[in-house]
XYZ file of C-alpha atoms in Angstrom:
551
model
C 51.017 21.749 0.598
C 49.855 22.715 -2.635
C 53.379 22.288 -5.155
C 51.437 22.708 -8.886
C 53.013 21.754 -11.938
C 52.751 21.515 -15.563
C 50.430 18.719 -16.598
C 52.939 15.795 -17.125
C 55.349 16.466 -14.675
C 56.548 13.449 -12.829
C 57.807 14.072 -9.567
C 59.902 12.076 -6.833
C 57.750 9.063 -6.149
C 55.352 9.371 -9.219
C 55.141 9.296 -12.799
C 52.634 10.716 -15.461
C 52.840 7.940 -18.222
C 53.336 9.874 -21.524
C 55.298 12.321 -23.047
C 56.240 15.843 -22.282
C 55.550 19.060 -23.798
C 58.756 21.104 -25.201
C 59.748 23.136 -21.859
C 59.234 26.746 -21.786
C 61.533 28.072 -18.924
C 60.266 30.480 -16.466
C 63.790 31.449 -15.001
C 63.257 32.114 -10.935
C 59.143 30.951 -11.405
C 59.699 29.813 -7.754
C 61.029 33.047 -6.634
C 63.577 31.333 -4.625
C 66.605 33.829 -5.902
C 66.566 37.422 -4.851
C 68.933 40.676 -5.016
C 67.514 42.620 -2.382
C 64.117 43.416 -3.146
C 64.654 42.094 -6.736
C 63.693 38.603 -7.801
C 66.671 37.433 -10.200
C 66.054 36.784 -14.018
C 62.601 39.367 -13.631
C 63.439 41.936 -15.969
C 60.216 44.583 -16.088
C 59.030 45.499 -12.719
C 56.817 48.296 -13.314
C 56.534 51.385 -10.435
C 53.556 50.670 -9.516
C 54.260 47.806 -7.723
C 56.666 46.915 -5.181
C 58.059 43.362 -4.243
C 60.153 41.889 -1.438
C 61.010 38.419 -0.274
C 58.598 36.547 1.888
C 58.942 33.454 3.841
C 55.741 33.722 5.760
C 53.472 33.169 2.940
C 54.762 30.559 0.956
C 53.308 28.132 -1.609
C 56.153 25.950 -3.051
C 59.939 25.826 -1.509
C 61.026 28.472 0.988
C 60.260 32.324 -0.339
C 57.407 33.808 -2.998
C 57.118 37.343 -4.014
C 55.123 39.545 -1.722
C 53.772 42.372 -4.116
C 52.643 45.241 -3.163
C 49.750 47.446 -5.510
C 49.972 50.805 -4.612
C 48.460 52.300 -7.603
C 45.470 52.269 -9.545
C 46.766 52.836 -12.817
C 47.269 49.127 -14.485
C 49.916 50.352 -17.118
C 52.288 50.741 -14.213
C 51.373 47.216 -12.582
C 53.049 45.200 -14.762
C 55.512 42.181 -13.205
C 57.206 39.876 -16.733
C 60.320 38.641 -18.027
C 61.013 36.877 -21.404
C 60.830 33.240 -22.526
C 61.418 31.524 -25.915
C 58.941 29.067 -27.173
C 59.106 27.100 -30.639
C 56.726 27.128 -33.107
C 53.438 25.030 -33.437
C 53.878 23.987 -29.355
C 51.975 24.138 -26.761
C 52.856 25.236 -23.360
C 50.838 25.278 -19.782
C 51.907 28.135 -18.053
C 50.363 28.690 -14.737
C 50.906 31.108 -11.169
C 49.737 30.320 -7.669
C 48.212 33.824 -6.345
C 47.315 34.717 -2.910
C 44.895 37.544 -1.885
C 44.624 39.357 1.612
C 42.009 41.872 1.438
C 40.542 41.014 -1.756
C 40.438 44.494 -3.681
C 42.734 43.615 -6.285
C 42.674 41.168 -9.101
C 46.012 39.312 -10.903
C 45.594 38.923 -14.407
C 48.237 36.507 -16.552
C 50.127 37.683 -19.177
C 51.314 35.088 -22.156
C 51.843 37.124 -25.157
C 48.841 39.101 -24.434
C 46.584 38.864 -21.285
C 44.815 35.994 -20.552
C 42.369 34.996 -17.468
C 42.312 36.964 -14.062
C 42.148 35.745 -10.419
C 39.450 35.434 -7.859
C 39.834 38.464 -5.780
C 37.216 37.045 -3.518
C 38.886 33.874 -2.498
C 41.222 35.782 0.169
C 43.627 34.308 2.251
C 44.116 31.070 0.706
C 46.207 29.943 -3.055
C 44.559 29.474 -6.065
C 46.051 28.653 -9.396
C 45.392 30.440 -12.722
C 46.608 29.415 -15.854
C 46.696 29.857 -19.675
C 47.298 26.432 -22.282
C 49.489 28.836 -24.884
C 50.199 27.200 -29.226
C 53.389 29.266 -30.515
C 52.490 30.777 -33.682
C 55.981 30.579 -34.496
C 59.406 30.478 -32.645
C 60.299 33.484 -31.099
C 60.808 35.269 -27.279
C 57.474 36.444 -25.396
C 57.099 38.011 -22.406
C 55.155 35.754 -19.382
C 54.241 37.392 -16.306
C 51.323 39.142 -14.365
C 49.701 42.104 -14.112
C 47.017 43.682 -11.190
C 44.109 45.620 -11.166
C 42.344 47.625 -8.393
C 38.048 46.537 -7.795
C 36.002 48.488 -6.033
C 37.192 49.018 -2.269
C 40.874 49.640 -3.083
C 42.360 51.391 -0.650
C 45.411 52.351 -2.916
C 47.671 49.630 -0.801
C 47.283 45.730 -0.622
C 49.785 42.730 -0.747
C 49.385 40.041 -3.123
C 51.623 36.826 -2.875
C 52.785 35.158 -6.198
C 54.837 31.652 -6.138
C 55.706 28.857 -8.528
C 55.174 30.432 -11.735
C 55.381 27.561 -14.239
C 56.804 25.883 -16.675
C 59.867 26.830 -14.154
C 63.210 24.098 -15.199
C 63.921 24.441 -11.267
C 61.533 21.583 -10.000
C 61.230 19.746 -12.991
C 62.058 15.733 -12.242
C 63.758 13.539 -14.660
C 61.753 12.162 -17.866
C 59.105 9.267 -17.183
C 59.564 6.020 -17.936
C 56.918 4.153 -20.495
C 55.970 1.590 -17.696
C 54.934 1.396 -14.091
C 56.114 -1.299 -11.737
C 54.220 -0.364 -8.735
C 50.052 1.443 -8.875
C 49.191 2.673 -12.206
C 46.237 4.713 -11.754
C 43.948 6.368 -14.231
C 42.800 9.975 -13.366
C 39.860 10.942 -16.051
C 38.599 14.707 -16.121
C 35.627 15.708 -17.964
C 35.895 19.236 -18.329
C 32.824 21.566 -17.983
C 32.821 24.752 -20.247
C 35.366 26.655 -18.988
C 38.219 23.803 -18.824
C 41.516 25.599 -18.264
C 39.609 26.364 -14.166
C 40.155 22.956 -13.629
C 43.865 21.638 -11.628
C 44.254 18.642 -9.475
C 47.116 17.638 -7.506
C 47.962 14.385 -5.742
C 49.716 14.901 -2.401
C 51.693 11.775 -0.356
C 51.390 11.695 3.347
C 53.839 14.237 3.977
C 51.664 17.186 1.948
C 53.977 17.069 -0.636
C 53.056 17.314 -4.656
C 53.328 13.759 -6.412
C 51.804 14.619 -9.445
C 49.484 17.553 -10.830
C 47.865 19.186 -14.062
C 46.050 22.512 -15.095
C 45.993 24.353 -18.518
C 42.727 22.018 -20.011
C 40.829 22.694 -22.840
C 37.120 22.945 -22.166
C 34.604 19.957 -22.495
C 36.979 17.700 -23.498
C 37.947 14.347 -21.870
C 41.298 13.695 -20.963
C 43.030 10.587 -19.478
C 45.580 11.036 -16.926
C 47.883 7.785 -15.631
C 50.007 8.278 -12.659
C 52.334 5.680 -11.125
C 52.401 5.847 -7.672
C 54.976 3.949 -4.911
C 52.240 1.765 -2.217
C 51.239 4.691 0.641
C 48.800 6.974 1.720
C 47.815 10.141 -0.364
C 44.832 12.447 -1.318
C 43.657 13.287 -4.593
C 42.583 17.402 -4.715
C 40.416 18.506 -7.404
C 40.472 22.557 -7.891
C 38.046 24.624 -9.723
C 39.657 28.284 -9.581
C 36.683 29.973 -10.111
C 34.715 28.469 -7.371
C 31.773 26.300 -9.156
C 33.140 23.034 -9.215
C 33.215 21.022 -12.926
C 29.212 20.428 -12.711
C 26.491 21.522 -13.615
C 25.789 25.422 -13.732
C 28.564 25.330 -16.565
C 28.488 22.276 -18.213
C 29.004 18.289 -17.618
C 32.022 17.846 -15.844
C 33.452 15.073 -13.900
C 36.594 13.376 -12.482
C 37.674 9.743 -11.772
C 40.325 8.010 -10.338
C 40.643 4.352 -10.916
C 42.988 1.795 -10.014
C 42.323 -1.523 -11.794
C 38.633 -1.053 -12.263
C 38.606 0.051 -8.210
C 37.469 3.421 -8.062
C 39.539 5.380 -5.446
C 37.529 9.369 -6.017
C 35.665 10.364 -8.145
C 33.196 13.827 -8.212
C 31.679 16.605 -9.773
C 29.636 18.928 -7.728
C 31.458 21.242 -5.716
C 32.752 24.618 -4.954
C 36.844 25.325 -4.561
C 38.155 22.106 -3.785
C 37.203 18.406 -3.514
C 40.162 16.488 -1.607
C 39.876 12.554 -1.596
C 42.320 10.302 0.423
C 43.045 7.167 -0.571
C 45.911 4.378 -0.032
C 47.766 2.048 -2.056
C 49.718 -1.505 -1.337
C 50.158 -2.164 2.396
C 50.475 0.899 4.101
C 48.926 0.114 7.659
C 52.279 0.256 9.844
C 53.514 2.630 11.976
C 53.946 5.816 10.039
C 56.120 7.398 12.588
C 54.074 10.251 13.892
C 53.717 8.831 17.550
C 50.282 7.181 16.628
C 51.314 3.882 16.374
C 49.492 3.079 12.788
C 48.749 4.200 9.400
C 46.054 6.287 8.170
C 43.301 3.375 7.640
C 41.153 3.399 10.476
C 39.906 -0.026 12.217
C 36.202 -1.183 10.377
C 32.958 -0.670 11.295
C 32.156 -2.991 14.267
C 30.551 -6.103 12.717
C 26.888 -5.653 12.416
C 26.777 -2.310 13.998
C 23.941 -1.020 10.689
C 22.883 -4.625 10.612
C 18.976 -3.452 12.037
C 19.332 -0.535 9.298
C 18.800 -3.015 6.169
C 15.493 -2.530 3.839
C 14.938 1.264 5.907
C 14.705 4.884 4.901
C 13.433 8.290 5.769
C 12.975 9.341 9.474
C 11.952 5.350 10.073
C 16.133 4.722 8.903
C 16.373 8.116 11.174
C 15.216 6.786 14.433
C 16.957 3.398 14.267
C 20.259 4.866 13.355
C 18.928 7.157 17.359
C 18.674 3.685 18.443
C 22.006 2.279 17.799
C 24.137 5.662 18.727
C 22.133 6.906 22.072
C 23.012 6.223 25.045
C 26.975 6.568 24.858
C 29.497 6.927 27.539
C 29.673 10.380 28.392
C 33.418 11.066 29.354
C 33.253 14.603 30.612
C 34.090 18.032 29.286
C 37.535 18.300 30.413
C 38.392 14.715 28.724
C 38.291 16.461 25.371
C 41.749 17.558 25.866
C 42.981 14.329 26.103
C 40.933 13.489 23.125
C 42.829 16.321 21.061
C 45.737 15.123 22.448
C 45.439 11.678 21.341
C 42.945 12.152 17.987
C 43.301 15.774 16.495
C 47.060 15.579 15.196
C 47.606 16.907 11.366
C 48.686 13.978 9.836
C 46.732 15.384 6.604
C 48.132 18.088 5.625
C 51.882 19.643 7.294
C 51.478 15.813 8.780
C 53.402 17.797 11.680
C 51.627 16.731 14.429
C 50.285 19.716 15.702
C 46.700 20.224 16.462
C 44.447 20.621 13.633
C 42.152 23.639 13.605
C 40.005 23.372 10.723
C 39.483 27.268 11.469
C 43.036 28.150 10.818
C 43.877 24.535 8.177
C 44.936 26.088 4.878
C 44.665 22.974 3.083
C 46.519 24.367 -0.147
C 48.844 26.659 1.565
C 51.213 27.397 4.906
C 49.316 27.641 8.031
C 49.785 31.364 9.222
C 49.988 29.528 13.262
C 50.591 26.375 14.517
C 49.377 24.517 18.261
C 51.430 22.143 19.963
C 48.936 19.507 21.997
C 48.210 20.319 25.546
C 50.598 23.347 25.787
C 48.699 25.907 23.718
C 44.978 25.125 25.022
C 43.194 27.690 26.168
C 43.805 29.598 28.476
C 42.675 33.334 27.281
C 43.243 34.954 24.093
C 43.325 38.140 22.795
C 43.874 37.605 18.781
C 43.643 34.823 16.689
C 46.930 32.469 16.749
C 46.872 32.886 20.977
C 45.722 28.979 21.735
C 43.079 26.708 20.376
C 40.069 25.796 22.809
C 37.019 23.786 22.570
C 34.479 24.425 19.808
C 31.194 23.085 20.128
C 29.700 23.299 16.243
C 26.570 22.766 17.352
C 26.776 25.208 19.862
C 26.634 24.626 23.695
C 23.789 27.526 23.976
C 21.266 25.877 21.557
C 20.775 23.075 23.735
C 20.541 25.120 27.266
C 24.586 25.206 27.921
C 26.511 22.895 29.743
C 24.478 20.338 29.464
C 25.672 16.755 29.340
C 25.955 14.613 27.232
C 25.375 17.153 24.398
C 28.545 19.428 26.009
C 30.809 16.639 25.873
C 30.203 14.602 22.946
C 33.623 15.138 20.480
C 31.452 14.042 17.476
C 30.543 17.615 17.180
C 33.378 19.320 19.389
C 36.748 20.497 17.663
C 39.750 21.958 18.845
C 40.224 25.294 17.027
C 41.775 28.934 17.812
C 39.828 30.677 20.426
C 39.937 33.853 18.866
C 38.045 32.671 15.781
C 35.553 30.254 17.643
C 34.585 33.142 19.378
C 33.779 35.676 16.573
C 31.596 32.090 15.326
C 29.925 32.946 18.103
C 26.839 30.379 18.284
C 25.875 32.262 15.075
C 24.098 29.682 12.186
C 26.470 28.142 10.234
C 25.860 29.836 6.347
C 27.314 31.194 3.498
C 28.165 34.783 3.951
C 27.795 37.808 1.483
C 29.811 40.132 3.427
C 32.154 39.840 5.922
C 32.338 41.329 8.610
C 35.353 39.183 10.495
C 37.454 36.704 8.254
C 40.144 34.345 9.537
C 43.492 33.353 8.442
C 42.212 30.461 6.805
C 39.339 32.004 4.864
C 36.456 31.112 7.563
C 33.887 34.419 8.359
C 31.974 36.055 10.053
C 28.985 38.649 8.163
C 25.376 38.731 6.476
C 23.890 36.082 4.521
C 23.991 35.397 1.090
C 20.696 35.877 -0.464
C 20.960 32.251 -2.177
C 20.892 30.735 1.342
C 17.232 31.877 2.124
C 18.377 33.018 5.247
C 18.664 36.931 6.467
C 20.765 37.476 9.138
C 24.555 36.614 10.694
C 26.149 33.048 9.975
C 29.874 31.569 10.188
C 30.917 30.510 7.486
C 33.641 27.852 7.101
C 36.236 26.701 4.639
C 34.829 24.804 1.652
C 37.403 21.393 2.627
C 35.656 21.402 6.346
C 31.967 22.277 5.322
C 31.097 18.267 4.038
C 32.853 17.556 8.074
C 30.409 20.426 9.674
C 27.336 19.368 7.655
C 27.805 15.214 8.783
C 28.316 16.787 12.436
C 24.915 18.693 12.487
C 23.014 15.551 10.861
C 24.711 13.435 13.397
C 23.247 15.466 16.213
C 19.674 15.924 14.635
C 20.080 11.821 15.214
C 21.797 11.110 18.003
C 19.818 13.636 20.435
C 15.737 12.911 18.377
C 14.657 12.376 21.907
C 15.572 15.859 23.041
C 16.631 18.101 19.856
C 12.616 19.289 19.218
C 12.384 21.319 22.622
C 15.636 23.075 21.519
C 14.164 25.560 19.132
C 13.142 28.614 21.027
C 16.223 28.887 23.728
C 17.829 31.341 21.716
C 17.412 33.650 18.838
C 20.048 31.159 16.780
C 18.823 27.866 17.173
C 15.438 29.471 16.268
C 16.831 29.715 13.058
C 18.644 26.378 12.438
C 16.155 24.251 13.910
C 12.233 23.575 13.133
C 11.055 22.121 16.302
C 10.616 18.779 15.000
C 12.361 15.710 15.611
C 12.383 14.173 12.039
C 13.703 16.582 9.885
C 14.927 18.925 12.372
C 16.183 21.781 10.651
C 14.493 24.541 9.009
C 14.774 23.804 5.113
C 16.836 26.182 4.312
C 19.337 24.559 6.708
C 18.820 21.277 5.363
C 19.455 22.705 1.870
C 22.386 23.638 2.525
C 23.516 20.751 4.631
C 22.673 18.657 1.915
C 25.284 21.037 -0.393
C 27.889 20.823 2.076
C 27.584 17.096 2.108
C 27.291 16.777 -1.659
C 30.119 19.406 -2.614
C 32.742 17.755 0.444
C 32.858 14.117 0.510
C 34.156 12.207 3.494
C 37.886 12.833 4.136
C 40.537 9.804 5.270
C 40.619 12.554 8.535
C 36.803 12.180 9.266
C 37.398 8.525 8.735
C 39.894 8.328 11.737
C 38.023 10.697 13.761
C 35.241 8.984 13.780
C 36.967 5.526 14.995
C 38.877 7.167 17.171
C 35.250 8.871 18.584
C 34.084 5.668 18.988
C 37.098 4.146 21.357
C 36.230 7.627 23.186
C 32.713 7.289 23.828
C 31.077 4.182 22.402
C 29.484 5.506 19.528
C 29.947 6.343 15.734
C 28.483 8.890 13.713
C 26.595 6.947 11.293
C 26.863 10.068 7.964
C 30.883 8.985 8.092
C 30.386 5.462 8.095
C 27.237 5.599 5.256
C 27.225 9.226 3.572
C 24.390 7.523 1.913
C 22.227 7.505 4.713
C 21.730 11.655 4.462
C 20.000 11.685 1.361
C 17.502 8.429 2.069
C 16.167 10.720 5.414
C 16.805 13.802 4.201
């Protein structure tokens, strides 16, 4: 999970070489201590509001504040208490927000009101934060206040946790040296710096290091000492654009030893990036008998590939995955059982739904393998069934080996796979359906090119969904150009051709997707463990090159 902190806080495991800011103490910025319906050390809660303890929707330790708006009138929507801060220093404040319908906006107050939240990124945290100088020393009131869009029904819930600078989590002071990984994190920030954060998670989901509060297009330099193990690097941009290029020249890199681990710039909400340090290939534990690195490519498996592109690259890449050992539609659940654990994010063990996965936040449900597969359902969190993401329809039903093959079939909740429907995958303007996680259901956004009904997911599974669909326009170029007119959907997606396949919007997109949601250290293991399944790899995992010389 997502545990943000100011920008050199070292924590557990990790260091941030450097030194800290003077501490400005948010007293109960975890909202961890509660009278009643009162968070301790809180000292204006304004009528317009009202707050109680939650432990369902939780960001950092076990509670945050679930506040409910039940007015329109912003002078009475006011939630602060009072900190001293010395003159001529700086300090990062920051709050993780979480919206449920979307039809009300927080706004942070530091001595006067600084930047608001995305009201439109529902059902998921986001961060927003202010880099605040003291003028001089004195006591200022820190806090938030909300305000009503269009659509406000005069009630809605908004979740607040880990306010920060907050004492309460802060780890010992770093060290000048490292004795382990010293790694170099370096941010180029696009024009509107202070929506950039990144954390670094270990294998556990737990917060080994993090910053927010930059200054915009400036380049800053970030070492982090890290113990040898497996972790993932998550880049944020709060407002949704990524750090290039409709707002500047941004970019991020991190670099161990002149060995660059991630590095990015195009992308939406999130970029996440595993990587691994030192020897970290034993058994982790979590039943599967091995770390996180997945075996290597077969030797020679691309080897005919060298010196091609285009549709030519295409069709041999058809050559090398065709023909692979169907294992039948009901062996999928075995294949969950054995290959969809979250070892990512909770790292739990439970099935991972990328339809329900809050990658920055508590999963509202969790499946246990084999004992929650569908089955029926009624409402989402009911049992997780099979999802074909290129769906089963398009390609005349149950059809093998198209209905079997787990390269494009994941377990996720059956409520939400079927409001998907076998609807296009797209970006949507309006929703009409929207999951736990984020994912929806509604019209097109105009941008897209496209006018009708389309699913779309979560930006940290779209770069997964988009190396599915180009795997399948390769693996089935025999077949996939006779697929067009079955039904009104797959009219849509595809083109009736077997080289490009897709209609260009689609490939526009699928190109985004790619581009904006590099390959994960999940896809990674998938796609090995795909390969002891059924013989075959998808070849967009292996090379994420290969999309742009065909497409």
């Amino acid at each position: 999970m997502s545990h943000r902190t100011y920008k050199t806080t070292i924590l557990s495991t990790a260091l941030l070489l450097g030194s800290l800011p003077v501490m400005a103490n948010v007293a109960n910025g975890d909202f961890e201590q509660w009278s009643g319906n009162t968070p301790d050390s809180w000292s204006t809660i304004d009528s317009g509001i009202a707050l109680s303890p939650s432990t369902s929707v939780v960001n950092s330790g076990s509670r945050s504040a679930a506040i409910n708006v039940n007015t329109g009138s912003q002078s009475n929507t006011d939630l602060l208490q009072q900190v001293n801060v010395e003159a001529g220093q700086t300090y990062n404040f920051s709050a993780d927000v979480y919206h449920t319908e979307g039809k009300i906006k927080a706004r942070l107050y530091v001595d006067g009101y600084q930047g608001y939240s995305n009201e439109a990124q529902t059902n998921q945290w986001q961060t927003i934060s202010h880099s605040y100088t003291a003028s001089s020393s004195k006591t200022i009131n820190v806090g938030l206040r909300f305000y009503d869009v269009s659509g406000f029904d005069g009630s809605e819930i908004v979740y607040v946790d880990n306010f920060l600078p907050n004492t309460s989590i802060i780890s010992p002071p770093p060290t000048s040296s490292c004795s382990t990984n010293t790694l170099t994190l370096t941010l180029k920030t696009d024009n509107y710096g202070s929506e950039t954060s990144w954390v670094i998670n270990n294998s556990q989901g737990s917060a080994i290091a993090n910053g927010n509060g930059y200054s915009s297009n400036t380049q800053y330099n970030e070492q982090v000492c890290l113990t040898d193990g497996a972790y993932t690097l998550i880049v944020s941009d709060s407002y949704g654009d990524g750090m290039c290029c409709s707002a500047g020249d941004g970019s991020y890199t991190l670099i161990q030893e002149q060995v660059t681990l991630a590095s990015g710039a195009s992308f939406n909400n999130t970029e996440s990036t595993a990587f691994e340090l030192g020897d970290s290939t034993g058994d982790p534990g979590d039943g599967s008998g091995g770390g996180t690195t997945p075996n290597p490519t077969p030797t020679g498996y691309y080897v005919t590939t060298q010196g091609l592109t285009g549709y030519t690259l295409k069709t041999e890449l058809y050559n090398i995955i065709k023909d692979h050992n169907a294992q039948g539609y009901s062996a999928i659940w075995n294949f969950y059982d054995s290959s969809a654990r979250d070892k990512y994010f909770e790292n739990d063990n439970s099935i991972l739904d990328m339809y329900s996965e809050k990658p920055n936040g508590t999963d509202s449900y969790n499946y246990t393998a084999v004992s929650d597969q569908c089955g029926t359902y009624n409402s989402e969190a009911d049992c997780y069934n099979r999802e074909h993401s290129f769906p089963k329809s398009w390609f005349g039903g149950t059809v093998e080996p198209m209905n079997s093959d787990v390269h494009h079939i994941y377990a996720t909740d059956g409520y939400v796979n079927s409001k998907r429907s076998n609807y296009p995958f797209g970006e949507v303007a309006s929703a009409s359906f929207t999951s736990t996680n984020g994912s929806k259901v509604g019209s097109a956004a105009s941008s897209l090119n496209y006018s009708g009904t389309v699913f779309e997911p979560i930006d940290e599974f779209k770069g997964d969904f988009a190396r599915a669909y180009f795997y399948m326009a390769t693996r089935y170029e025999n077949v996939i150009g006779n697929w067009q007119n079955i039904t009104t959907s797959s009219n849509a997606v595809l083109n009736g051709s077997s080289n490009q396949v897709f209609e260009s919007w689609v490939v526009t997109m699928l190109l985004n997707w790619h581009n904006s949601d590099p390959v994960s250290q999940m896809e990674l293991d998938r796609n090995q463990a795909a390969f002891e399944f059924q013989g075959n790899r998808n070849p967009y995992i292996d090379h994420p090159e290969f999309v742009e010389m065909i497409w």
